[in-house]
Each structure stands twice: as C-alpha cells, then as structure tokens.
Amino acid sequence: MPAPSLAQRSLAANAGVVRESLAKAKLSLADFANLISPAASGLLDHLARRSHTMTQQRFGKVIRLFAPLYLSNECINNCQYCGFSRDNPILRVTLSLDEMKREAAELKSQGFRNILLVAGEHPKFVSNHYLRECVAALHAEWPGISLEVGPMETADYAPLVAAGADGLVVYQETYDRKVYADMHTAGPKRNFDWRLETPERACAAGFRRLGISPLYGLADWRYEAICVAAHADYLLRNCWKAQLTISLPRLRPCAGEFQPLTHMSDRDLAQLVCALRLMFPDVGLVLSTREPAKLRDGLLPLGITMMSAGSHTEPGGYTGAGREKLHQTVRGRIVELASGAPVAPKPRLSGEGASEWAGAPENATAATGQFEVADSRSSQEVADLIRKLGYEPVWKDWDAALSA
Ligand code: SF4
C-alpha cells in the first residue's frame, strides 16, 4: 500500500486493530501505521512497556554516546529550514586539520570515542580530500567515526572508508517530494532521488553503519514515519551487512527564522519511538540534543539506544578553534570581518532561549550554529543521568572495539 494510503489508514485506525497489530510477533508497515495512529496514542502506556522490554532484551541497559564535531558551516545549498543555508548572512568558518584535532581532543578528554563529523556541502571548503585527511587524522584514536556531509558517489566514499570512517548519516529531511522541492530552492540537494539513494551508495562503499531520518516539522509526521519505516525496511533487506540507526530530529530554531510547517507533539514523539522499536527490534534509535533535557530523560527508557551529549552545532564550538578566521557570507559571497564592517542582520526568534545567530563584527566570537541545542547539559551530566536511570553510558561503538 502506498505511504499516503497508509497515513490515511493510520488516522482511521481504531483500538481494536491497534491491539491486533500489537499481538503480532512480526509487524508489517500496515501494523506500524496502526501503532502511530491517534487510536494507539490512547494505548501509549502499553506500547511503552512493550518497547522498553524489547529494547532491554536486544540492547541491554546501555546507551551509546556520541558527539557531533562540526568541521564547516559553509554550504552551497539553500535549505529553508537550516541555519547554514547559503543565503543566510551568518558567521562561517571551516576548521583546519589542526583545529579539528583540537576539537576532537577535547571530546576525547570528555570520554567520547564515537564521533560524528558534520559539514555543510561545499566542495571548495569541504573537499573529499579534506574529509579524508580529517578521518585519517582521527582514525588511530577513534574507534567510531561517522560522517554527515554532502552525498557522494560510491567511488568517492571508498577512500573515506579506507581512511577509517565506518558510519554515514544522511537525513532525507522529508519524504514528501512536493515539500522537498519547496524546501530545497538551490544547490545539488534539490535532487530528491540522489539523496534517497545515498545510503545504498554508502553501503556499497563499505560503510558498516548507516543512519537515516526525516526532519520532523516539514511534512505530516505520520507520513514521514511511514516512509522512514519503509526506507529502513528496504535497507535492512538490501544493505544487510550494515547496522541501521533511525534518528528522530524535530526542527529547532535556527538562522533564517524558519517556522515548522507541521506539528509533532512530545507525546507523538514518544509514540513514534515505541512504534519504531516494535517494528524494528534491532535497529538503533538516536535522540539528539535537539530535544530538551527533561524530555530526553523521559524518552530514554522507551527505546532509545544512542544519544548525543554536550553538543555544539558550530565549528570550533568545543574549544574556540578557528575563531580568528570567521567571515560572513552574503548570498554565498565571502565578506571579511573588519572593524566598522557592515553589521550582519540579526534574525529575531520567537520563544524562550532565542539566541543571536549572526552578530556585529565586534561580537564575532563564534561561528553560527546550525540550530539551537535544547539540552545544554554537559556530556558528564548526561552520563550521570543515564547512570541514575539505571543504564550504563557507553562512549564507544563496542562492535568496532571488538573487531579492532
Ligand atoms: S541542511 Fe545541510 S545541505 Fe542544507 S543548508 Fe544545511 S548544511 Fe547545507
């Protein structure tokens, strides 16, 4: 059944069909649609107990921790919802190899051994050669290195795998082609299919961990959830050598002041965690610092297996590395910062905790982040909380450690 029909079916489901789906040992996509239905929301306690038990049976009482390391916030794409969009007049920088190592050393000193290298898509600043050098520089000390960068051909991924990268994360952002076209107004990211096929190219290149997700807040969340479930099901059958993770990012405030187009409540998010776990017992579920501390703590026992902690979404955010190289871009063109230089527009944000995305040159102390982090606790505070909840924080990918 096509995803739009399944989304309709989900809205029409009643408690009876939800219970029937819950009784099955192996769920179909139609069952998954039932579990994310409004009717299943009334059975959330039941879903949560099942999901909690299944997660502990499959993963034990552990939460893997990872940290994003932003290499660059340069980007040639215009994605309406992203602070790094080409046309946003933000403060930008690309870390040098030494600056990247400083950031990684700080994360290592905090305990992390699993790192996610993130960069906007900009072949000039973030070349394949640069990425390979970054991975090679970290390989000896980092058992887990994942990438979240512009999609590539299989042949371009292969040298990154050879250098030591083992994971690739690529969010489809939205599985709704119309919304996708509206959101991606310039740059190579406009090609929906090229992005959708990225995990398969990554798998063919030898990445053994793949991460996928929509970005909730663009299209109807039930439609997106059904599509990511179908995508995951496809990848589990066709890229079976790789481990799969599904993230659950909701839109956060960012430069450009984009407002979510659709709403997904905290309860919807909790229901989705449970439904994904029941549908995919062995798939890792990732929760980032996009969500506030209290909600993360509450979602953790439901089915989450991996979390970021103490995250910064700006290059140099952990150590201040690269700050002396900051520049503004105005419609993609570099404007050097100098005393008396024009002040970049300061976007206003509604709601609490709004931050200044691009300040005056004299205040230019940091590159602009991709989005505003909601859980600002340190990595140690998050690790302590995980222990308090009766789980063990694991700072590295144990499979990589075993095969090292
Ligand atoms: S979402 Fe990615 S590709 Fe789009 S503007 Fe942001 S960094 Fe660039």
Coordinates of C-alpha atoms and ligand atoms in Angstrom, one line a residue:
M1 CA 0.0 0.0 0.0
P2 CA 1.4 3.5 -0.9
A3 CA 2.6 5.7 2.0
P4 CA -0.2 8.3 1.6
S5 CA -2.8 5.5 1.9
L6 CA -1.1 4.1 4.9
A7 CA -1.1 7.5 6.5
Q8 CA -4.9 7.7 5.9
R9 CA -5.3 4.2 7.3
S10 CA -3.4 5.3 10.4
L11 CA -5.8 8.2 11.0
A12 CA -8.8 5.9 10.7
A13 CA -7.4 3.0 12.9
N14 CA -9.4 2.0 16.0
A15 CA -8.2 0.5 19.3
G16 CA -9.2 -3.0 18.0
V17 CA -6.8 -3.0 15.0
V18 CA -4.1 -1.5 17.2
R19 CA -4.4 -4.4 19.6
E20 CA -4.3 -6.8 16.7
S21 CA -1.1 -5.3 15.5
L22 CA 0.4 -5.3 19.0
A23 CA -0.3 -9.0 19.3
K24 CA 1.8 -9.9 16.2
A25 CA 5.4 -11.2 16.6
K26 CA 6.4 -9.5 13.3
L27 CA 4.9 -6.3 12.2
S28 CA 4.1 -5.1 8.6
L29 CA 4.1 -1.5 7.5
A30 CA 0.3 -1.6 7.9
D31 CA 0.8 -2.6 11.6
F32 CA 3.3 0.2 12.0
A33 CA 0.7 2.6 10.6
N34 CA -1.7 1.3 13.3
L35 CA 0.8 1.8 16.1
I36 CA 1.4 5.5 15.2
S37 CA -2.4 6.2 14.9
P38 CA -4.4 8.5 17.1
A39 CA -6.1 5.4 18.5
A40 CA -2.8 3.9 19.6
S41 CA -2.0 7.1 21.4
G42 CA -4.6 6.0 23.9
L43 CA -2.6 2.8 24.4
L44 CA 0.7 4.6 24.8
D45 CA 1.4 3.1 28.3
H46 CA 1.0 -0.4 26.8
L47 CA 3.3 0.4 23.8
A48 CA 5.9 1.9 26.1
R49 CA 6.1 -1.2 28.3
R50 CA 6.5 -3.4 25.3
S51 CA 9.1 -1.2 23.7
H52 CA 11.0 -0.8 26.9
T53 CA 11.1 -4.6 27.5
M54 CA 12.1 -5.3 23.9
T55 CA 14.9 -2.7 23.9
Q56 CA 16.4 -4.1 27.1
Q57 CA 16.3 -7.7 25.7
R58 CA 18.0 -6.6 22.4
F59 CA 20.4 -3.9 23.6
G60 CA 20.8 -4.4 27.3
K61 CA 20.7 -1.5 29.7
V62 CA 23.2 0.7 27.9
I63 CA 23.1 4.0 26.0
R64 CA 25.8 4.7 23.4
L65 CA 27.0 8.3 23.5
F66 CA 28.4 10.2 20.6
A67 CA 29.4 13.8 19.8
P68 CA 29.0 15.8 16.6
L69 CA 32.1 17.7 15.6
Y70 CA 31.2 20.4 13.1
L71 CA 34.0 20.9 10.6
S72 CA 32.5 23.7 8.5
N73 CA 29.3 25.7 8.2
E74 CA 29.9 26.6 4.6
C75 CA 27.2 25.4 2.3
I76 CA 26.1 25.8 -1.4
N77 CA 22.6 24.6 -0.8
N78 CA 19.6 26.6 0.3
C79 CA 17.5 24.6 2.6
Q80 CA 14.8 26.8 4.0
Y81 CA 14.9 25.2 7.5
C82 CA 18.7 25.2 8.0
G83 CA 20.8 27.9 9.6
F84 CA 23.8 27.1 7.3
S85 CA 21.8 27.8 4.1
R86 CA 23.8 29.6 1.5
D87 CA 21.8 32.8 1.6
N88 CA 21.8 33.2 5.4
P89 CA 24.3 36.0 6.3
I90 CA 25.9 34.1 9.1
L91 CA 29.4 33.8 10.5
R92 CA 31.2 31.0 8.9
V93 CA 34.4 29.0 9.2
T94 CA 36.0 25.8 8.1
L95 CA 38.3 24.2 10.6
S96 CA 41.9 23.4 9.6
L97 CA 43.2 19.9 10.3
D98 CA 44.9 21.1 13.5
E99 CA 41.8 23.0 14.6
M100 CA 39.7 19.8 14.0
K101 CA 42.2 17.8 16.1
R102 CA 41.9 20.3 19.0
E103 CA 38.2 19.9 18.9
A104 CA 38.5 16.1 18.8
A105 CA 41.0 16.1 21.6
E106 CA 38.5 18.0 23.8
L107 CA 35.8 15.5 23.0
K108 CA 38.2 12.6 23.8
S109 CA 39.1 14.2 27.1
Q110 CA 35.4 14.2 28.0
G111 CA 35.3 10.4 27.3
F112 CA 33.9 10.2 23.8
R113 CA 35.2 7.5 21.4
N114 CA 32.4 7.7 18.9
I115 CA 32.4 10.9 16.8
L116 CA 30.2 12.3 14.0
L117 CA 32.0 14.7 11.6
V118 CA 29.4 17.2 10.3
A119 CA 29.9 19.7 7.5
G120 CA 27.8 21.7 5.1
E121 CA 28.0 20.8 1.4
H122 CA 30.7 23.0 -0.2
P123 CA 33.2 21.3 -2.5
K124 CA 35.6 24.2 -2.3
F125 CA 35.9 24.3 1.5
V126 CA 34.8 20.7 2.3
S127 CA 36.6 18.7 -0.4
N128 CA 36.8 14.9 -0.4
H129 CA 40.5 15.3 0.1
Y130 CA 39.9 17.4 3.2
L131 CA 37.4 15.0 4.6
R132 CA 39.8 12.1 4.1
E133 CA 42.5 13.9 5.9
C134 CA 40.2 14.6 8.8
V135 CA 39.2 10.9 9.1
A136 CA 42.8 9.7 8.7
A137 CA 43.9 12.1 11.4
L138 CA 41.4 10.7 13.9
H139 CA 41.4 7.0 12.9
A140 CA 44.1 5.8 15.3
E141 CA 42.3 7.2 18.4
W142 CA 38.6 7.0 17.5
P143 CA 37.1 3.5 17.2
G144 CA 33.9 5.1 15.7
I145 CA 34.0 7.8 13.0
S146 CA 30.8 8.7 11.2
L147 CA 30.2 11.3 8.6
E148 CA 27.2 13.6 8.0
V149 CA 28.3 15.5 4.9
G150 CA 27.1 16.2 1.3
P151 CA 26.1 12.9 -0.5
M152 CA 28.8 11.4 -2.8
E153 CA 29.3 8.7 -5.4
T154 CA 30.3 5.3 -4.2
A155 CA 33.8 5.7 -5.6
D156 CA 34.2 9.0 -3.6
Y157 CA 33.1 7.3 -0.4
A158 CA 35.5 4.4 -0.7
P159 CA 38.7 6.4 0.2
L160 CA 36.9 7.7 3.3
V161 CA 36.1 4.2 4.4
A162 CA 39.7 3.2 3.7
A163 CA 40.8 6.1 5.9
G164 CA 38.8 4.9 8.8
A165 CA 35.2 6.2 8.6
D166 CA 32.7 3.5 9.4
G167 CA 29.4 5.3 9.6
L168 CA 27.3 7.5 7.3
V169 CA 24.3 9.6 8.4
V170 CA 22.1 11.1 5.8
Y171 CA 18.7 12.6 6.6
Q172 CA 16.2 12.7 3.8
E173 CA 14.7 15.7 5.5
T174 CA 11.3 15.0 4.1
Y175 CA 10.0 12.0 2.1
D176 CA 7.3 14.3 0.6
R177 CA 8.6 15.2 -2.9
K178 CA 6.5 18.4 -3.1
V179 CA 7.6 19.7 0.3
Y180 CA 11.2 18.6 -0.6
A181 CA 11.1 20.7 -3.8
D182 CA 9.7 23.7 -1.8
M183 CA 12.3 23.4 0.9
H184 CA 15.4 23.0 -1.3
T185 CA 15.5 26.0 -3.5
A186 CA 19.1 26.0 -4.7
G187 CA 22.1 23.6 -4.9
P188 CA 22.6 20.0 -5.6
K189 CA 20.4 18.9 -2.7
R190 CA 17.4 19.7 -4.9
N191 CA 17.8 16.2 -6.3
F192 CA 15.5 14.1 -4.1
D193 CA 16.4 10.7 -5.6
W194 CA 20.1 11.2 -5.4
R195 CA 19.8 11.9 -1.7
L196 CA 17.4 9.0 -1.2
E197 CA 19.8 6.5 -2.8
T198 CA 22.8 7.7 -0.7
P199 CA 22.6 5.0 2.0
E200 CA 22.9 2.3 -0.7
R201 CA 25.9 4.0 -2.3
A202 CA 27.5 4.3 1.2
C203 CA 26.8 0.7 1.9
A204 CA 28.4 -0.4 -1.4
A205 CA 31.5 1.7 -0.5
G206 CA 31.8 -0.3 2.8
F207 CA 30.3 1.9 5.5
R208 CA 29.0 -0.5 8.1
R209 CA 26.8 1.8 10.0
L210 CA 24.0 3.8 8.2
G211 CA 21.8 6.5 9.8
I212 CA 18.6 7.7 8.2
S213 CA 15.7 10.0 9.2
P214 CA 13.3 12.7 8.1
L215 CA 13.3 16.0 9.8
Y216 CA 10.0 16.3 11.7
G217 CA 8.2 19.6 11.2
L218 CA 8.2 19.7 7.4
A219 CA 5.5 17.3 6.3
D220 CA 2.9 15.3 8.2
W221 CA 4.8 13.3 10.8
R222 CA 2.8 10.1 10.3
Y223 CA 3.5 10.2 6.6
E224 CA 7.2 10.8 7.3
A225 CA 7.3 8.0 9.9
I226 CA 5.7 5.5 7.5
C227 CA 8.2 6.5 4.8
V228 CA 11.2 6.2 7.0
A229 CA 9.9 2.8 8.2
A230 CA 9.6 1.7 4.5
H231 CA 13.0 3.1 3.8
A232 CA 14.5 1.2 6.8
D233 CA 12.8 -2.0 5.8
Y234 CA 14.2 -1.7 2.3
L235 CA 17.7 -1.0 3.6
L236 CA 17.6 -3.9 6.1
R237 CA 16.9 -6.2 3.2
N238 CA 19.3 -4.7 0.7
C239 CA 22.1 -3.4 2.9
W240 CA 22.0 -6.2 5.4
K241 CA 25.8 -6.0 6.1
A242 CA 25.4 -2.6 7.7
Q243 CA 23.8 -1.7 11.0
L244 CA 21.0 0.7 10.7
T245 CA 20.0 3.6 13.0
I246 CA 17.0 5.8 12.8
S247 CA 17.1 9.3 14.3
L248 CA 14.2 11.3 15.5
P249 CA 15.0 15.0 14.9
R250 CA 12.4 17.7 15.2
L251 CA 13.0 21.1 13.8
R252 CA 14.8 23.6 16.1
P253 CA 15.1 27.4 15.9
C254 CA 17.9 28.4 13.6
A255 CA 19.2 31.4 11.5
G256 CA 16.7 32.3 8.8
E257 CA 13.8 32.1 11.3
F258 CA 12.1 29.2 9.6
Q259 CA 9.0 28.1 11.4
P260 CA 7.9 24.4 11.3
L261 CA 5.2 23.7 8.8
T262 CA 3.7 20.8 10.8
H263 CA 3.5 20.0 14.4
M264 CA 4.6 16.8 16.2
S265 CA 3.9 16.8 19.9
D266 CA 6.1 15.3 22.6
R267 CA 3.5 12.5 23.0
D268 CA 3.6 11.9 19.2
L269 CA 7.4 11.6 19.5
A270 CA 7.2 9.1 22.4
Q271 CA 4.7 7.1 20.4
L272 CA 6.9 7.0 17.4
V273 CA 9.9 5.8 19.5
C274 CA 7.8 2.9 20.7
A275 CA 6.3 2.1 17.3
L276 CA 9.8 2.1 15.6
R277 CA 11.1 -0.2 18.3
L278 CA 8.2 -2.7 17.9
M279 CA 8.6 -2.6 14.2
F280 CA 12.4 -2.9 14.2
P281 CA 13.6 -4.7 17.3
D282 CA 17.3 -4.5 16.3
V283 CA 17.6 -1.0 14.8
G284 CA 19.3 1.7 16.9
L285 CA 17.2 4.7 17.7
V286 CA 19.0 8.0 18.1
L287 CA 18.0 11.1 20.1
S288 CA 20.0 14.3 19.8
T289 CA 20.3 17.4 21.9
R290 CA 17.6 19.0 19.8
E291 CA 15.2 17.8 22.5
P292 CA 15.1 19.3 26.0
A293 CA 16.7 17.5 28.9
K294 CA 13.5 16.5 30.7
L295 CA 12.0 15.0 27.5
R296 CA 15.2 13.2 26.6
D297 CA 15.3 11.7 30.1
G298 CA 11.7 10.5 29.7
L299 CA 12.2 9.1 26.2
L300 CA 15.4 7.3 27.1
P301 CA 13.9 4.1 28.7
L302 CA 11.3 3.8 25.9
G303 CA 13.6 2.5 23.2
I304 CA 16.4 5.0 22.6
T305 CA 19.8 3.3 22.2
M306 CA 22.1 6.2 21.2
M307 CA 22.3 9.9 22.3
S308 CA 24.5 12.9 21.6
A309 CA 25.5 14.9 24.6
G310 CA 27.1 18.3 25.4
S311 CA 26.8 19.1 21.7
H312 CA 27.8 22.2 19.9
T313 CA 26.5 22.8 16.4
E314 CA 29.0 25.4 15.3
P315 CA 32.5 24.7 14.0
G316 CA 35.0 25.3 16.8
G317 CA 32.3 25.1 19.4
Y318 CA 34.2 23.0 21.9
T319 CA 37.5 24.9 22.0
G320 CA 37.0 28.1 20.2
A321 CA 39.2 26.8 17.4
G322 CA 39.0 28.8 14.1
R323 CA 37.5 31.9 15.6
E324 CA 40.2 34.2 14.1
K325 CA 39.1 33.1 10.6
L326 CA 35.4 33.9 10.9
H327 CA 33.8 35.6 7.9
Q328 CA 30.3 36.5 6.9
T329 CA 28.8 35.3 3.7
V330 CA 26.1 37.4 2.0
R331 CA 24.2 35.3 -0.6
G332 CA 27.2 32.9 -0.7
R333 CA 29.9 35.6 -1.2
I334 CA 32.6 35.9 1.5
V335 CA 32.7 39.3 3.3
E336 CA 35.8 39.6 5.5
L337 CA 35.1 40.8 9.0
A338 CA 36.7 44.1 9.9
S339 CA 36.2 46.9 12.4
G340 CA 33.4 49.1 11.0
A341 CA 32.3 46.5 8.6
P342 CA 28.6 46.3 7.9
V343 CA 26.6 44.5 10.6
A344 CA 25.0 41.3 9.6
P345 CA 21.3 41.2 10.0
K346 CA 20.3 39.8 13.4
P347 CA 17.4 37.4 13.0
R348 CA 14.7 37.6 15.6
L349 CA 13.5 34.4 17.1
S350 CA 10.3 33.8 18.9
G351 CA 10.1 31.9 22.2
E352 CA 12.5 31.4 25.1
G353 CA 16.1 30.8 24.7
A354 CA 16.4 32.6 21.4
S355 CA 19.9 33.3 20.6
E356 CA 21.8 35.7 18.4
W357 CA 22.7 34.0 15.1
A358 CA 24.9 36.4 13.5
G359 CA 26.2 39.4 15.5
A360 CA 28.1 42.5 14.8
P361 CA 31.7 42.1 13.9
E362 CA 32.9 43.2 17.3
N363 CA 30.8 40.5 18.8
A364 CA 32.0 37.9 16.3
T365 CA 33.3 35.4 18.9
A366 CA 32.0 32.2 17.4
A367 CA 30.7 30.7 14.1
T368 CA 27.0 30.5 13.8
G369 CA 25.5 27.1 14.8
Q370 CA 23.3 25.0 12.6
F371 CA 20.4 25.1 15.1
E372 CA 19.8 25.9 18.8
V373 CA 20.5 23.0 21.1
A374 CA 17.7 22.3 23.6
D375 CA 19.6 20.0 26.0
S376 CA 22.6 22.1 27.1
R377 CA 23.8 19.7 29.8
S378 CA 27.5 18.7 29.7
S379 CA 28.4 15.2 28.5
Q380 CA 29.3 14.3 32.1
E381 CA 25.9 15.5 33.3
V382 CA 24.1 13.4 30.7
A383 CA 26.3 10.4 31.5
D384 CA 25.5 10.8 35.2
L385 CA 21.8 11.0 34.5
I386 CA 22.0 7.8 32.3
R387 CA 23.6 6.0 35.3
K388 CA 20.9 7.4 37.6
L389 CA 18.3 5.9 35.4
G390 CA 20.0 2.5 35.8
Y391 CA 21.7 2.4 32.4
E392 CA 25.4 2.3 31.5
P393 CA 26.7 5.1 29.3
V394 CA 28.9 3.5 26.6
W395 CA 31.3 6.0 25.0
K396 CA 32.3 4.0 22.0
D397 CA 30.9 1.6 19.4
W398 CA 31.6 -1.7 21.1
D399 CA 31.4 -3.7 17.8
A400 CA 34.2 -1.7 16.4
A401 CA 36.2 -2.2 19.6
L402 CA 35.7 -6.0 19.3
S403 CA 36.8 -6.1 15.8
A404 CA 39.7 -3.7 16.2
Ligands
SF4_1 S1 20.7 21.2 5.7 FE1 22.8 20.6 5.0 S2 22.8 21.0 2.9 FE2 21.1 22.2 3.7 S3 21.9 24.2 4.1 FE3 22.1 23.0 6.0 S4 24.1 22.2 5.9 FE4 23.6 22.9 3.9

